[in-house]
Short mmCIF file of C-alpha atoms in Angstrom, two decimals:
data_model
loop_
_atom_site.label_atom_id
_atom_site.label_comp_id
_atom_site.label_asym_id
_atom_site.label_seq_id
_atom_site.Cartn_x
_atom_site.Cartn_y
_atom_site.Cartn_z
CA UNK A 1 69.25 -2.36 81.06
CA UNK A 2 69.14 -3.71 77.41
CA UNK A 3 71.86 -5.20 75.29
CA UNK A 4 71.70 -4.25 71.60
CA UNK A 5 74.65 -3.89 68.52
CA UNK A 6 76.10 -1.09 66.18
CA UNK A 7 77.96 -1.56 62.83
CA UNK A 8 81.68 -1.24 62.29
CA UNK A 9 83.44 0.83 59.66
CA UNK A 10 86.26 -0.48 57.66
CA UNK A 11 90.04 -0.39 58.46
CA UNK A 12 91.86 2.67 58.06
CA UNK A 13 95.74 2.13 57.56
CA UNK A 14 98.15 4.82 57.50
CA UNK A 15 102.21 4.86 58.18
CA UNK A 16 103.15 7.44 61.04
CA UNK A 17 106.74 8.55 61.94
CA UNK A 18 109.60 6.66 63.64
CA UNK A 19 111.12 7.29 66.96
CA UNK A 20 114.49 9.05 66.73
CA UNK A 21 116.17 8.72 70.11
CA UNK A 22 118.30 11.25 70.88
CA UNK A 23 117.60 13.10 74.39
CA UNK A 24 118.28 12.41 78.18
CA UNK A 25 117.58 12.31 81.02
CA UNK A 26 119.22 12.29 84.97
CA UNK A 27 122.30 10.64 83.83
CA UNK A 28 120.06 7.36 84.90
CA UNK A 29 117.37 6.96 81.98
CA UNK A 30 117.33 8.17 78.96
CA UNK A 31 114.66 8.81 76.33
CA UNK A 32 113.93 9.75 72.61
CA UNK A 33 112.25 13.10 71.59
CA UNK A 34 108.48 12.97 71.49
CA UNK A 35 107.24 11.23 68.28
CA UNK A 36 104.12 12.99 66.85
CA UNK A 37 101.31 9.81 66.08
CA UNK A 38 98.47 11.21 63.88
CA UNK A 39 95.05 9.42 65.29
CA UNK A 40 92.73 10.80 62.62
CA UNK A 41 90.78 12.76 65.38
CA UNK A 42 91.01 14.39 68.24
CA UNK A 43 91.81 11.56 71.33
CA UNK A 44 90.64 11.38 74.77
CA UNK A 45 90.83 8.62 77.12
CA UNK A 46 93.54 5.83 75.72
CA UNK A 47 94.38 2.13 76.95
CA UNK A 48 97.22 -0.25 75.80
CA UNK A 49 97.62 -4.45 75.75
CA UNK A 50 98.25 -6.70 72.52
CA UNK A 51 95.78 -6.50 70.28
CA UNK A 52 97.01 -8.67 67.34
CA UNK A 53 99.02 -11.25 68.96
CA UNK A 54 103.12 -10.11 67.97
CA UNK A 55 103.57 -9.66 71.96
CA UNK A 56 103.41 -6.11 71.66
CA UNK A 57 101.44 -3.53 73.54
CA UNK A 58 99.00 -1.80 71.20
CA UNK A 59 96.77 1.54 71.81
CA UNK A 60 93.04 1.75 71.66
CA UNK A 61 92.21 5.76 71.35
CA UNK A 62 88.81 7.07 72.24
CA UNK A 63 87.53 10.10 70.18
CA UNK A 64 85.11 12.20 72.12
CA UNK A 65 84.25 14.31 69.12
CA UNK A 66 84.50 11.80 66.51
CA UNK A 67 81.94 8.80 68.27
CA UNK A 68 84.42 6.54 68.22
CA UNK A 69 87.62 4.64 69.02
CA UNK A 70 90.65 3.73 67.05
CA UNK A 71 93.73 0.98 67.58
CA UNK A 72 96.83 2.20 66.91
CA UNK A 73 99.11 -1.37 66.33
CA UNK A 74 102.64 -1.13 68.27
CA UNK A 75 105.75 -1.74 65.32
CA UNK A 76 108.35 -2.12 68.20
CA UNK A 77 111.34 0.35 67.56
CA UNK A 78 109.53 2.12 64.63
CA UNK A 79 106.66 3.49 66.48
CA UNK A 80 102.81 2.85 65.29
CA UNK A 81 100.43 1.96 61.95
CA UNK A 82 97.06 2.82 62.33
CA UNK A 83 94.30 -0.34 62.62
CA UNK A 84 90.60 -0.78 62.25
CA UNK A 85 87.86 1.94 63.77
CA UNK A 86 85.27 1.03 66.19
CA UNK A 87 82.38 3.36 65.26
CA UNK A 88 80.34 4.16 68.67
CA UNK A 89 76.68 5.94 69.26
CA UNK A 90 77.99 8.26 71.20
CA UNK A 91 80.88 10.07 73.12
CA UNK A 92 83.34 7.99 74.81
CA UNK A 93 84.58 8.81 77.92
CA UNK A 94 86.76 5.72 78.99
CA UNK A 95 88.23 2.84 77.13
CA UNK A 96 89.67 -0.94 78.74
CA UNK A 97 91.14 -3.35 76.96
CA UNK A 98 90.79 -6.99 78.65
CA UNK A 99 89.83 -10.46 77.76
CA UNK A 100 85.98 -10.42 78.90
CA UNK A 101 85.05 -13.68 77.17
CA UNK A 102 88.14 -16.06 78.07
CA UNK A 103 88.98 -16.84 74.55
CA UNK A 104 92.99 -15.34 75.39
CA UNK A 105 92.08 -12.31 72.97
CA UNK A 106 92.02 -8.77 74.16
CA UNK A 107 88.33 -7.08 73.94
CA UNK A 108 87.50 -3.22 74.13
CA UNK A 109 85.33 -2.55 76.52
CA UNK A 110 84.36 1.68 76.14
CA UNK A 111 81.63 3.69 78.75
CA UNK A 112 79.84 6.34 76.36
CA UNK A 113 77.91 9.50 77.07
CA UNK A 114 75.76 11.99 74.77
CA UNK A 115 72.44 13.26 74.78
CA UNK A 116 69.79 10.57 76.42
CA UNK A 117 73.03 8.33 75.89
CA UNK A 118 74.59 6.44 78.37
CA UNK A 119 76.19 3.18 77.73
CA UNK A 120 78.83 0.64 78.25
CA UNK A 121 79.99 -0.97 74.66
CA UNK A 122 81.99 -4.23 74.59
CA UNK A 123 83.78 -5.43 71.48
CA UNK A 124 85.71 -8.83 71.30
CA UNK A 125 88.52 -8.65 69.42
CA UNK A 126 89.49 -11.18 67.41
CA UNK A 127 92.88 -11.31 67.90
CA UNK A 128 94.55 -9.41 64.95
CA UNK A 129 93.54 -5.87 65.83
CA UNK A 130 89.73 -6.07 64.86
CA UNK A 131 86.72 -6.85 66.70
CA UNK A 132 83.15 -7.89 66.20
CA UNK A 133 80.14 -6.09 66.11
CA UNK A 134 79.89 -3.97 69.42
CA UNK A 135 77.63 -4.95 71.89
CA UNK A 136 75.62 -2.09 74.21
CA UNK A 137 74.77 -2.18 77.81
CA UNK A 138 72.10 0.43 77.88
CA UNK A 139 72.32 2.14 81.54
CA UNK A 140 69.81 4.00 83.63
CA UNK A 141 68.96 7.68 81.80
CA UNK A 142 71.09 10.57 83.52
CA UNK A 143 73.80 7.38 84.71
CA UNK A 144 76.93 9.31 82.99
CA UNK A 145 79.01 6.25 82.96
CA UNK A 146 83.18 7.83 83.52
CA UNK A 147 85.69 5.73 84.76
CA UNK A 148 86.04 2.00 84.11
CA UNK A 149 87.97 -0.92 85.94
CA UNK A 150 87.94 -4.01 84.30
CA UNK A 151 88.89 -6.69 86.99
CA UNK A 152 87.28 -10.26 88.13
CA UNK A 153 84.99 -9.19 91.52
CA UNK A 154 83.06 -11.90 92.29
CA UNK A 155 85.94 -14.41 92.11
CA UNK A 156 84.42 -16.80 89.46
CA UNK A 157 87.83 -16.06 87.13
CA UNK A 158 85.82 -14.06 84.50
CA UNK A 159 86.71 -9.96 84.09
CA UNK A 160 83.61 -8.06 85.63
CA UNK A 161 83.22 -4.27 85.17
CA UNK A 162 83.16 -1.43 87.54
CA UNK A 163 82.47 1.65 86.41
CA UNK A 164 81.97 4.91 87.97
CA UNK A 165 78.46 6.57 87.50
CA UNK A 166 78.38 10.67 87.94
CA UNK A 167 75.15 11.17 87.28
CA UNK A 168 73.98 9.11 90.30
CA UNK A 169 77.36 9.31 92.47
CA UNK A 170 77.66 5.58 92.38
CA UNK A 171 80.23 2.94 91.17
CA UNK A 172 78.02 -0.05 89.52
CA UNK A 173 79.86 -3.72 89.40
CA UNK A 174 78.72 -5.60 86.19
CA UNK A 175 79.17 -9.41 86.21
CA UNK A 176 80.44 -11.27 83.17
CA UNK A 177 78.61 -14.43 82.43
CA UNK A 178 81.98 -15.53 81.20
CA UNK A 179 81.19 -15.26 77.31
CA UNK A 180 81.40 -11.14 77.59
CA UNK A 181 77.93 -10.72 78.86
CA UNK A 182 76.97 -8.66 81.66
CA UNK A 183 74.54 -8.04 83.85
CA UNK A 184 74.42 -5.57 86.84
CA UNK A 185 76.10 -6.52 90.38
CA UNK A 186 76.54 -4.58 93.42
CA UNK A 187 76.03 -0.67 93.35
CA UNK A 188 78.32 1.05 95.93
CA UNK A 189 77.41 4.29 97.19
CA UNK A 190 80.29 6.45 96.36
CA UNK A 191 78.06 10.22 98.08
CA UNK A 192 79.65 12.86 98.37
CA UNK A 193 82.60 12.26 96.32
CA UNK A 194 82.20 13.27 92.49
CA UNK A 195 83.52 10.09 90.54
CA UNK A 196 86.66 11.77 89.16
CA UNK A 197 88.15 8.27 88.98
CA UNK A 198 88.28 4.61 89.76
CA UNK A 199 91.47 2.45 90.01
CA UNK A 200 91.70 -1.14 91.08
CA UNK A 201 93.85 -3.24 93.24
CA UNK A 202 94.07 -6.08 96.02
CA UNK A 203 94.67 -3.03 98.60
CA UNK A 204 94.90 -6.33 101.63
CA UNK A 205 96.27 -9.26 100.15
CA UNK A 206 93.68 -11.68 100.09
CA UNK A 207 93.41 -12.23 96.78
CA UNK A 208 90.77 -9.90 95.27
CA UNK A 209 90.53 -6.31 93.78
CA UNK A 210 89.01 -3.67 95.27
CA UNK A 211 88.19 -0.43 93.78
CA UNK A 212 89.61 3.09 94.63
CA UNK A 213 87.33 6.00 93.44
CA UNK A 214 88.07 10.04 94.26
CA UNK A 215 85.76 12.79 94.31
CA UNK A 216 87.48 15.64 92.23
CA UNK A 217 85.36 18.47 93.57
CA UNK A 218 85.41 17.15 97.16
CA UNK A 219 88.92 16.19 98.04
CA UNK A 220 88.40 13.07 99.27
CA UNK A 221 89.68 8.96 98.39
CA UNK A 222 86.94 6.32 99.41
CA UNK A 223 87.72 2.48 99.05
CA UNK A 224 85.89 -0.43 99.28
CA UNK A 225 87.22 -3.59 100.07
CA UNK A 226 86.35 -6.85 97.94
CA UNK A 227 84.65 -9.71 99.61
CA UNK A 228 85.79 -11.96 96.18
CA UNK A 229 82.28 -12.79 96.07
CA UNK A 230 80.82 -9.70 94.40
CA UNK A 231 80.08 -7.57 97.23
CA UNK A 232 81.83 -5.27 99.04
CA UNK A 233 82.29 -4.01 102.39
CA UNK A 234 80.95 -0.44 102.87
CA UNK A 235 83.28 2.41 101.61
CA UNK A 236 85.98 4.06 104.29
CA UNK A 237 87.05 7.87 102.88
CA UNK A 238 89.81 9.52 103.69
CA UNK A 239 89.81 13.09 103.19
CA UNK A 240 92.45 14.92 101.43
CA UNK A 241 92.98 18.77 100.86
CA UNK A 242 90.99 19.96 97.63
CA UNK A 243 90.29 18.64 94.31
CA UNK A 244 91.80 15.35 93.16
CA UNK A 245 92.84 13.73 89.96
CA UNK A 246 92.07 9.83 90.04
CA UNK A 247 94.92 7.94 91.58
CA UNK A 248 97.52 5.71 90.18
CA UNK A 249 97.84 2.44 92.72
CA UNK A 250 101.19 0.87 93.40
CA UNK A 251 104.02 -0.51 95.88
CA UNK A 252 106.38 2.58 95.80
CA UNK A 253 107.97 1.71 98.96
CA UNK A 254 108.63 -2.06 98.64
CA UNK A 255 106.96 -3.05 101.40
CA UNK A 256 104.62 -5.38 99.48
CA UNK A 257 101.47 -3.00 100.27
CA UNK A 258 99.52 -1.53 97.39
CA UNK A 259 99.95 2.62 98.04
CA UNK A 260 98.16 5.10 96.41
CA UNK A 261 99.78 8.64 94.53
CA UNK A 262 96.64 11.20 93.78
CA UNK A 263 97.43 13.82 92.19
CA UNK A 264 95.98 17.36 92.18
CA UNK A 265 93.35 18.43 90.08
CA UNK A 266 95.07 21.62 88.80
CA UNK A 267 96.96 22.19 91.79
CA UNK A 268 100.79 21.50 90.35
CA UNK A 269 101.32 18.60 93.10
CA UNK A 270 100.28 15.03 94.02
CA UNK A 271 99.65 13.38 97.52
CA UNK A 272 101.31 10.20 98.65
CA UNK A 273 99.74 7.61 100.46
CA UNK A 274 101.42 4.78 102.31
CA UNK A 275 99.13 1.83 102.02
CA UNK A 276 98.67 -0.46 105.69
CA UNK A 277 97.74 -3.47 103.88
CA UNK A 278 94.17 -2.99 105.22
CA UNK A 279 92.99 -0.94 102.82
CA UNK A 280 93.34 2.29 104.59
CA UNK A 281 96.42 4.63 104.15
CA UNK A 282 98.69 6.79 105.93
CA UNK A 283 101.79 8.81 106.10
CA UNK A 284 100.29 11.27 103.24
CA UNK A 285 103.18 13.36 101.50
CA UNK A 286 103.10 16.01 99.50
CA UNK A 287 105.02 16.33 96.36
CA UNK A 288 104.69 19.63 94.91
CA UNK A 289 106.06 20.40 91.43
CA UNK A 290 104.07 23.47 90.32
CA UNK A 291 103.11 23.07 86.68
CA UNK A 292 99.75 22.14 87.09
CA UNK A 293 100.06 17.99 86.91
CA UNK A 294 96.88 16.54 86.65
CA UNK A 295 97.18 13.40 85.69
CA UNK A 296 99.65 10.01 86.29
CA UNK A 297 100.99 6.59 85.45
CA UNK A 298 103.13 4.72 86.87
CA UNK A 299 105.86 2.16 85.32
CA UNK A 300 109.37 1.79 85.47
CA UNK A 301 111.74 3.53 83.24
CA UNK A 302 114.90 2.89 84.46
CA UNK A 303 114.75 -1.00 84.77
CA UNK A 304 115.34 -0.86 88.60
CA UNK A 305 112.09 -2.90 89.55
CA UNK A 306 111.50 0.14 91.42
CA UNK A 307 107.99 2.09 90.76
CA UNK A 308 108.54 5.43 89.08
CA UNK A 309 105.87 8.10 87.97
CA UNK A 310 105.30 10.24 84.55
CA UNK A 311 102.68 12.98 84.94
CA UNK A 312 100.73 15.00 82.24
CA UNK A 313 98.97 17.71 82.16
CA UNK A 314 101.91 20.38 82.49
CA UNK A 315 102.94 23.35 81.11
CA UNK A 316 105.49 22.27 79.82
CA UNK A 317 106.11 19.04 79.12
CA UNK A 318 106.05 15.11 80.96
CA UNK A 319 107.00 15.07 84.12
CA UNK A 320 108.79 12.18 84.95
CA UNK A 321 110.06 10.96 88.64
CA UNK A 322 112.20 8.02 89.22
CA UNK A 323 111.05 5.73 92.82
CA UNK A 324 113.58 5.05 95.05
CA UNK A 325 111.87 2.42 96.41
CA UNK A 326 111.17 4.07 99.96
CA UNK A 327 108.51 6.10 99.00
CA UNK A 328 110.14 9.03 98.14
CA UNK A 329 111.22 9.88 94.09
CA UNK A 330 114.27 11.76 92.57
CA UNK A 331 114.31 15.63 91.69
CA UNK A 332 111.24 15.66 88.65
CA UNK A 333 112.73 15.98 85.25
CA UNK A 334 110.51 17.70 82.73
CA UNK A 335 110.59 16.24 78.52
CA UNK A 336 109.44 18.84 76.90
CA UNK A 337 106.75 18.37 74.47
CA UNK A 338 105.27 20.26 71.71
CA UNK A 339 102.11 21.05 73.69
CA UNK A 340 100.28 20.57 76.93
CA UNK A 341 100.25 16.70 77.16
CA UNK A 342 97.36 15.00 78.64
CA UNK A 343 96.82 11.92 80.85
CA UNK A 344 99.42 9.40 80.58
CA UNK A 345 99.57 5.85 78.99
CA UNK A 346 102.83 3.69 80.02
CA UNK A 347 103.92 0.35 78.55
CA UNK A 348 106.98 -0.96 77.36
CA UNK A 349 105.66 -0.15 73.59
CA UNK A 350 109.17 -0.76 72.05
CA UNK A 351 110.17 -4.28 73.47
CA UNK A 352 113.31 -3.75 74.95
CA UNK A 353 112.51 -3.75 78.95
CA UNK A 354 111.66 -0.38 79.79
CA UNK A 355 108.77 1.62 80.10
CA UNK A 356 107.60 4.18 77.66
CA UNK A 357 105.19 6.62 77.69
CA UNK A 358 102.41 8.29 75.39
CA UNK A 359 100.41 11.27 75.67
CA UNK A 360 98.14 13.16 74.15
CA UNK A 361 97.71 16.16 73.01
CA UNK A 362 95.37 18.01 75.14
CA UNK A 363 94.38 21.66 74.10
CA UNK A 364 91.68 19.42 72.28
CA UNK A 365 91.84 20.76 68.85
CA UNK A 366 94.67 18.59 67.23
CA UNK A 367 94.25 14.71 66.32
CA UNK A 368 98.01 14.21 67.21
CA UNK A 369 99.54 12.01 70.57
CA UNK A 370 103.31 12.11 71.53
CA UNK A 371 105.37 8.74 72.06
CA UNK A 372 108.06 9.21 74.60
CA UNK A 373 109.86 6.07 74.04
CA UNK A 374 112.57 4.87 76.77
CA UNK A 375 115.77 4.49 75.35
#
C-alpha cells in the first residue's frame, strides 16, 4: 500500500438555474419543482458539507465516466455555481467529504476503481472550494474499494476511513495519523454478504461508531460493534428477505436508539429495524411502496425534529415519507421528476431550516441532477 499524487485541472465556473418554488406537498411540507443542475458529466455517487466557508452545504459529484469529481458551491435560495474539478486516475465509486487533517476545512476523500486500479484518493481542501494535489492510497490488486465511512474508530479524535472492499468481501479501517495520512487498521470479515453498503453510527451509546455493511445479493445486515480503540468485536448478521440497498441509520422512533431503514434492492419496499441499543435490531417492518425504491436518506423536511425519509430510484419520481416519531411514516407522497432519480443527497442546501433534497439523474446518459428544495 503506497501513497503517491495526481495533478489538478483548473476551475470550471458556470451559472445554473434558480429554484422556483411552487408545488406541495401533504398539506404539512411543501416543496419547489425539481431544479435541473448541469454537472458537466454524467454523476454518480454525491456528498454534501461546506466547502468554502459561507455556512452552506456544498456538493462534491463523482463522475464515473469522466475520472473525476466536481464541487458544485451551494448559493442559498438561488440554487448552485459550479467550482473547481478534481481530476482522478480512475473511476470513482464513492465520495466523503470530512476534515481528515484537523485544520477545520472540509477534505474529499473518493474510493476509485478501473482496470488494475483500485484506490482511495484524499484531497484537503483549502477552505474556499479547492483542494490540493490528491493524494493515493494504492490498495491490494482485485480490492474494488465501494462504500466509504469516514468516522474517528480508534478514538484518538482524528477521522479514520472504512471502506467496503468487494473484491475481497471485507470492510478495511484506515487510521489517520492526524495530518490526512493513513495507514491500514483492522480488516473485518464481512463473508458472505456482498458489500452493497456501509453506514456508520454509535448503534450502543458508548461513545464510538460502528459500521453497518449489507450484502445486496445475500439479504442480509451484519454490524460490528466499535471497541473506540480501533478494533472491533466480531460481526453479528441478521438476515433479511432478498437483496438489499445499503441502509440509512437513524432514531425514527425517539427512543434515543440508532435504528436502521434498508431498503430493497429493486424490490419497491424498505425494511424497518428497531434498534435495542446493543447493536442488534428487532421489530422488522415492512414498508412497501411498489415503484422500485432503491435507494434512501434521511432528514427532516417538515421541521418537526422528527426523522423523515426521501427515496430514489422510482419510476416516477422522489418518494418522500414524513416520521411520526414512533416508527411508523405518513402515506408516501411521490415529486415527480423529469426522470428516474437516483440515490439521494439531503441537507438543508437553502438555509432556511429544512431539509432539501438532490438527486441525480440516473438512466446514466445525461450530466444533469435535480434539486428538490424544501419550501
Amino acid at each position: 500500500m503506497g501513497i503517491r499524487t495526481l495533478g489538478v485541472p483548473a476551475l470550471v465556473v458556470a451559472l445554473l438555474t434558480a429554484v422556483t418554488p411552487t408545488a406541495a406537498m401533504a398539506g404539512t411540507v411543501n416543496f419547489g419543482p425539481p431544479v435541473d443542475v448541469a454537472t458537466g458529466a454524467v454523476p454518480g455517487a454525491m456528498a454534501a458539507g461546506d466547502l468554502n466557508g459561507d455556512a452552506r452545504p456544498d456538493l462534491a459529484v463523482a463522475h464515473p465516466d469522466a475520472d473525476r469529481v466536481s464541487i458544485l458551491l451551494s448559493q442559498g435560495t438561488t440554487g448552485f455555481r459550479t467550482g473547481s474539478v478534481v481530476a482522478l486516475g480512475g473511476a470513482p465509486r464513492s465520495v466523503a467529504l470530512a476534515d481528515v487533517d484537523g485544520d477545520g476545512r472540509r477534505d474529499l476523500v473518493a474510493t476509485v476503481v478501473d482496470i488494475e486500479l483500485d484506490q482511495v484518493v484524499v484531497a484537503l481542501g483549502r477552505g474556499n472550494g479547492r483542494f490540493r494535489v490528491p493524494r493515493v492510497i494504492d490498495l491490494a490488486p482485485n480490492s474494488i474499494p465501494r462504500y466509504l465511512v469516514p468516522a474517528d474508530l480508534d478514538g484518538d479524535r482524528d477521522v479514520d476511513l472504512a471502506l467496503t472492499l468487494a473484491g475481497r468481501e471485507q470492510v478495511q479501517v484506515l487510521r489517520n495519523d492526524g495530518r490526512g495520512r493513513f495507514t491500514p487498521g483492522a480488516t473485518l470479515a464481512a463473508e458472505p454478504t456482498a458489500n452493497d453498503g456501509l453506514a456508520g453510527a454509535d448503534l450502543n451509546g458508548d461513545g464510538h461508531t460502528d459500521l453497518v455493511a449489507t450484502g445486496g445479493g445475500y439479504g442480509r445486515v451484519v454490524t460490528w460493534l466499535n471497541a473506540g480503540n480501533g478494533t472491533f468485536a466480531p460481526g453479528v448478521w441478521h438476515e433479511l428477505p432478498y437483496p438489499r440497498s445499503p441502509a440509512v441509520l437513524a432514531d425514527f422512533n425517539t427512543d434515543g436508539r440508532v435504528d436502521a431503514l434498508v431498503p430493497g434492492s429493486e424490490w419497491g419496499d424498505a425494511l424497518y429495524l428497531a434498534g435495542n441499543g446493543d447493536g442488534t435490531f428487532t421489530n422488522e417492518r415492512t414498508l412497501a411502496f411498489g415503484q422500485g425504491e432503491r435507494t434512501a436518506a434521511s432528514g427532516d423536511f417538515d421541521g418537526d425534529g422528527r426523522a423523515d425519509l426521501a427515496f430514489g430510484g422510482g419510476y416516477y419520481g422522489v418518494l418522500v415519507l414524513l416520521g411520526n416519531g414512533d416508527g411508523t411514516f405518513q402515506t408516501p407522497v411521490t415529486l415527480a421528476t423529469p426522470g428516474t432519480p437516483g440515490a439521494p443527497v439531503v441537507d438543508d442546501f437553502t438555509g432556511d431550516g429544512r431539509d432539501d433534497i438532490i438527486v441525480p439523474n440516473a438512466n446514466g446518459l445525461s450530466d444533469i441532477l435535480w434539486f428538490v428544495p424544501a419550501i
